[in-house]
Amino acid sequence: MKEKVLILGAGYAGSVVANKLAREFRQKIAKDELEITVLDKSDTSINQGGFTFLPFGLYTPEDIIRKRSKLISPRVNSIFGEDGEVTAIDIKSKEVGVKSGKKYNYDYLVIAMGARPIKDAVPGLADDLHTFYTSIEEAMEVGKKINSIEKGDIVISVAAMPIPCPGAPVKFTFMLDSYLRNVRKNREQFNIKLLWPMEPIGPPEFNKLVSGLLKEKDIEVKRSFPLGEVNASTKELSSKEGEKVKYDLLIAVPPHKPQQVLSDSGLTDEKGWVPCDKNTLQYRGPAGNHDNVYVLGDNGPADVLKTGIGAHYQSLVVSQNLINEIYGNGTKVPYEGETGCPIIVETETPTSSGQAYIATWNYGTMPAPFKPTKMGWYVYRMYYYLHWDMSVKGLF
Ligand SMILES: Cc1cc2nc3c(=O)[nH]c(=O)nc-3n(C[C@H](O)[C@H](O)[C@H](O)COP(=O)(O)OP(=O)(O)OC[C@H]3O[C@@H](n4cnc5c(N)ncnc54)[C@H](O)[C@@H]3O)c2cc1C
């Protein structure tokens, strides 16, 4: 009998799993013994990591989008649009419904539907929202704002955790400082403030490095500052505890949550995220324990770091365990929390040398002391091209 793997979401994680399985099971697929289906509401893939660079002209929108038909193996049954937009998931009866009314069943399910910004979760935020976190268009708008403001307080606020890539707002803050200093050459006209919802900024060595550099670059930081309210008319925001900060330009990261369909289907926990065993990534939650349902990427548990690097490692583990399961060899490989955070502290311009580092760690081992380098800058810049032809295709 034909076995069916159904993947919900053809973003970073879903594409890697689809491509790895398609390569491994080319014989079974050709003999019609196995079917791999991926569902997504959109036929266009966006490398969200590139959003951070768009405001500074370091990538163009074309650099960070590709048609999914060019990224996912033709051996995969790829379904996009209304036939791919998931509207209901019933993991007890192993059935998924989509917007067009069709239904899909499966033997193995992979839930990789990412996270979504909740713009109205903070009162007033939607009235004055400039953000590079949500779309190409909004990131480009942030660039226009940065290029037109002449002086004043630029406030970067991360409303709440968890968000995808918690390091990105820090990287953005350093890139803004570098851009104003080396490109616009008017840094002294601005106060840059970073409002951070927690006390530490990343793991201890990351926090240490970033804290020292923020001070050195005269960037003010307010920690434990979850965003409570924004008043667009007085250009003032306040923390949940009521501390107030004035701004001339607010660049904010809204709170994030998984897609609505996941909570509507009764799959999320009390924090609103999709729970799973943190090593096997198999679903463990209000809908029961399901060994045939894997949870990976940004929609996963609140306390598993949400990064593209992490999503990639999780995809490798889930693909390998699905391969083992389908072959019936009984072998399991664990996800051990492998993740990372690329940090940029200076951009490359005619008068400055790019400085970056890709810090990596896992559940048990925090990053050792590190120093951003010029080589790190080039590696990270280059990665955005490798992303399409190597990472998403699951070649490593
Ligand atoms: C500004 C920013 C900067 C970042 N920088 C970095 C970085 O430098 N390094 C790094 O490692 N990570 C970075 N990340 C994080 C990285 O982009 C994510 O961790 C990664 O994309 C997660 O992959 P995913 O597959 O879980 O989700 P996604 O890639 O978001 O894919 C989810 C997919 O689900 C689909 N979907 C949603 N709803 C439905 C539905 N109802 N039906 C069908 N399909 C649906 C979406 O269309 C999408 O294709 C950054 C993120 C942001 C926002």
Short mmCIF file of N, CA and C and ligand atoms in Angstrom, two decimals, residues 9-14 39-42 48-49 51-52 68 84-86 112-115 132-133 164-165 168 171 259 261 296-299 306-309 311 342 380 384, ligand 1:
data_model
loop_
_atom_site.label_atom_id
_atom_site.label_comp_id
_atom_site.label_asym_id
_atom_site.label_seq_id
_atom_site.Cartn_x
_atom_site.Cartn_y
_atom_site.Cartn_z
N GLY A 9 3.37 23.61 4.91
CA GLY A 9 4.28 24.75 4.85
C GLY A 9 5.51 24.40 4.02
N ALA A 10 5.71 25.18 2.94
CA ALA A 10 6.90 24.97 2.08
C ALA A 10 7.87 26.11 2.27
N GLY A 11 8.02 26.56 3.55
CA GLY A 11 9.03 27.57 3.86
C GLY A 11 10.39 26.89 3.96
N TYR A 12 11.23 27.42 4.81
CA TYR A 12 12.59 26.86 4.90
C TYR A 12 12.52 25.39 5.32
N ALA A 13 11.90 25.11 6.48
CA ALA A 13 11.93 23.75 7.02
C ALA A 13 11.20 22.77 6.10
N GLY A 14 9.99 23.14 5.67
CA GLY A 14 9.19 22.23 4.85
C GLY A 14 9.88 21.88 3.54
N LEU A 39 2.07 21.32 1.10
CA LEU A 39 1.01 22.32 0.92
C LEU A 39 1.52 23.69 1.37
N ASP A 40 1.25 24.71 0.57
CA ASP A 40 1.55 26.08 1.02
C ASP A 40 0.55 27.02 0.36
N LYS A 41 0.25 28.10 1.08
CA LYS A 41 -0.71 29.06 0.51
C LYS A 41 -0.08 29.88 -0.61
N SER A 42 1.24 29.90 -0.67
CA SER A 42 1.91 30.75 -1.66
C SER A 42 2.91 29.95 -2.50
N GLN A 48 13.44 35.25 4.66
CA GLN A 48 13.14 36.35 5.60
C GLN A 48 14.40 36.95 6.21
N GLY A 49 15.45 36.17 6.29
CA GLY A 49 16.71 36.69 6.83
C GLY A 49 17.17 37.92 6.06
N PHE A 51 15.37 40.34 5.03
CA PHE A 51 14.62 41.56 5.38
C PHE A 51 15.52 42.58 6.11
N THR A 52 16.41 42.07 6.95
CA THR A 52 17.26 42.95 7.77
C THR A 52 18.17 43.82 6.88
N ARG A 68 8.73 28.77 -5.94
CA ARG A 68 8.90 27.47 -5.29
C ARG A 68 9.07 26.34 -6.30
N GLY A 84 -3.71 24.65 -1.35
CA GLY A 84 -2.59 24.40 -0.43
C GLY A 84 -2.72 25.16 0.88
N GLU A 85 -3.70 26.04 0.97
CA GLU A 85 -3.84 26.85 2.19
C GLU A 85 -4.60 26.07 3.26
N VAL A 86 -3.89 25.68 4.30
CA VAL A 86 -4.44 24.79 5.32
C VAL A 86 -5.45 25.54 6.19
N ALA A 112 5.15 22.62 9.61
CA ALA A 112 6.23 23.61 9.48
C ALA A 112 5.65 24.88 8.86
N MET A 113 4.75 25.50 9.60
CA MET A 113 4.01 26.64 9.04
C MET A 113 4.51 28.00 9.53
N GLY A 114 5.67 28.02 10.18
CA GLY A 114 6.29 29.30 10.55
C GLY A 114 5.53 30.05 11.63
N ALA A 115 5.90 31.33 11.79
CA ALA A 115 5.26 32.20 12.78
C ALA A 115 4.71 33.42 12.05
N PHE A 132 10.85 45.92 9.79
CA PHE A 132 11.53 45.16 8.71
C PHE A 132 11.25 43.67 8.89
N TYR A 133 10.29 43.32 9.80
CA TYR A 133 10.13 41.92 10.19
C TYR A 133 9.04 41.17 9.44
N PRO A 164 10.97 35.04 15.59
CA PRO A 164 11.96 34.39 14.73
C PRO A 164 13.27 35.18 14.80
N CYS A 165 14.36 34.50 14.88
CA CYS A 165 15.71 35.09 14.90
C CYS A 165 15.83 36.27 15.86
N ALA A 168 18.21 39.18 15.10
CA ALA A 168 18.09 40.09 13.95
C ALA A 168 17.89 41.56 14.36
N LYS A 171 21.31 42.91 15.26
CA LYS A 171 22.08 43.08 14.02
C LYS A 171 21.61 44.33 13.28
N GLN A 259 0.48 30.13 13.17
CA GLN A 259 -0.70 30.41 12.35
C GLN A 259 -1.98 30.07 13.14
N VAL A 261 -4.69 28.64 12.29
CA VAL A 261 -5.27 27.31 12.07
C VAL A 261 -4.72 26.29 13.08
N LEU A 296 8.33 21.30 13.41
CA LEU A 296 9.66 21.90 13.28
C LEU A 296 9.59 23.34 12.79
N GLY A 297 10.69 24.05 13.02
CA GLY A 297 10.77 25.45 12.59
C GLY A 297 10.09 26.37 13.58
N ASP A 298 9.71 27.55 13.06
CA ASP A 298 9.26 28.64 13.93
C ASP A 298 7.97 28.36 14.68
N ASN A 299 7.12 27.41 14.18
CA ASN A 299 5.87 27.17 14.93
C ASN A 299 6.07 26.25 16.14
N LYS A 306 14.01 30.04 17.62
CA LYS A 306 13.44 30.06 16.27
C LYS A 306 14.40 30.75 15.32
N THR A 307 15.23 29.96 14.64
CA THR A 307 16.15 30.53 13.65
C THR A 307 16.14 29.64 12.41
N GLY A 308 16.57 30.22 11.29
CA GLY A 308 16.70 29.43 10.06
C GLY A 308 17.73 28.33 10.27
N ILE A 309 18.80 28.64 11.02
CA ILE A 309 19.84 27.64 11.27
C ILE A 309 19.24 26.46 12.03
N ALA A 311 16.01 25.67 12.19
CA ALA A 311 15.02 25.01 11.33
C ALA A 311 15.73 24.03 10.39
N PRO A 342 23.67 34.63 13.44
CA PRO A 342 24.70 35.45 12.79
C PRO A 342 24.59 36.89 13.30
N TYR A 380 28.80 35.51 5.62
CA TYR A 380 27.37 35.75 5.83
C TYR A 380 26.72 36.36 4.59
N TYR A 384 23.60 34.17 1.54
CA TYR A 384 22.28 34.47 0.98
C TYR A 384 22.10 33.92 -0.43
C1 LIG B 1 13.70 39.77 9.91
C2 LIG B 1 14.15 38.34 10.06
C3 LIG B 1 15.51 38.05 10.02
C4 LIG B 1 15.95 36.74 10.17
N1 LIG B 1 17.31 36.49 10.12
C5 LIG B 1 17.75 35.23 10.27
C6 LIG B 1 19.16 34.94 10.23
O1 LIG B 1 19.98 35.83 10.00
N2 LIG B 1 19.55 33.67 10.45
C7 LIG B 1 18.67 32.68 10.71
O2 LIG B 1 19.08 31.52 10.91
N3 LIG B 1 17.32 32.90 10.75
C8 LIG B 1 16.85 34.15 10.52
N4 LIG B 1 15.50 34.40 10.55
C9 LIG B 1 14.57 33.30 10.93
C10 LIG B 1 14.22 32.40 9.78
O3 LIG B 1 13.76 33.14 8.66
C11 LIG B 1 13.13 31.44 10.25
O4 LIG B 1 13.57 30.83 11.45
C12 LIG B 1 12.84 30.35 9.22
O5 LIG B 1 12.31 30.92 8.05
C13 LIG B 1 11.85 29.35 9.82
O6 LIG B 1 11.46 28.43 8.84
P1 LIG B 1 10.01 27.77 8.89
O7 LIG B 1 9.99 26.78 7.78
O8 LIG B 1 9.68 27.36 10.25
O9 LIG B 1 9.00 28.97 8.56
P2 LIG B 1 8.84 29.79 7.23
O10 LIG B 1 10.11 29.80 6.45
O11 LIG B 1 8.24 31.08 7.64
O12 LIG B 1 7.77 28.95 6.38
C14 LIG B 1 6.44 28.80 6.78
C15 LIG B 1 5.61 28.51 5.54
O13 LIG B 1 4.27 28.17 5.95
C16 LIG B 1 3.39 28.74 5.01
N5 LIG B 1 2.06 28.88 5.60
C17 LIG B 1 1.67 29.71 6.58
N6 LIG B 1 0.35 29.55 6.82
C18 LIG B 1 -0.08 28.58 5.98
C19 LIG B 1 -1.36 27.98 5.76
N7 LIG B 1 -2.45 28.30 6.44
N8 LIG B 1 -1.43 27.00 4.82
C20 LIG B 1 -0.34 26.64 4.10
N9 LIG B 1 0.88 27.20 4.27
C21 LIG B 1 1.00 28.16 5.20
C22 LIG B 1 4.02 30.08 4.65
O14 LIG B 1 3.52 30.56 3.41
C23 LIG B 1 5.50 29.71 4.61
O15 LIG B 1 5.90 29.35 3.29
C24 LIG B 1 15.01 35.70 10.37
C25 LIG B 1 13.64 35.99 10.38
C26 LIG B 1 13.20 37.28 10.22
C27 LIG B 1 11.71 37.58 10.22
#
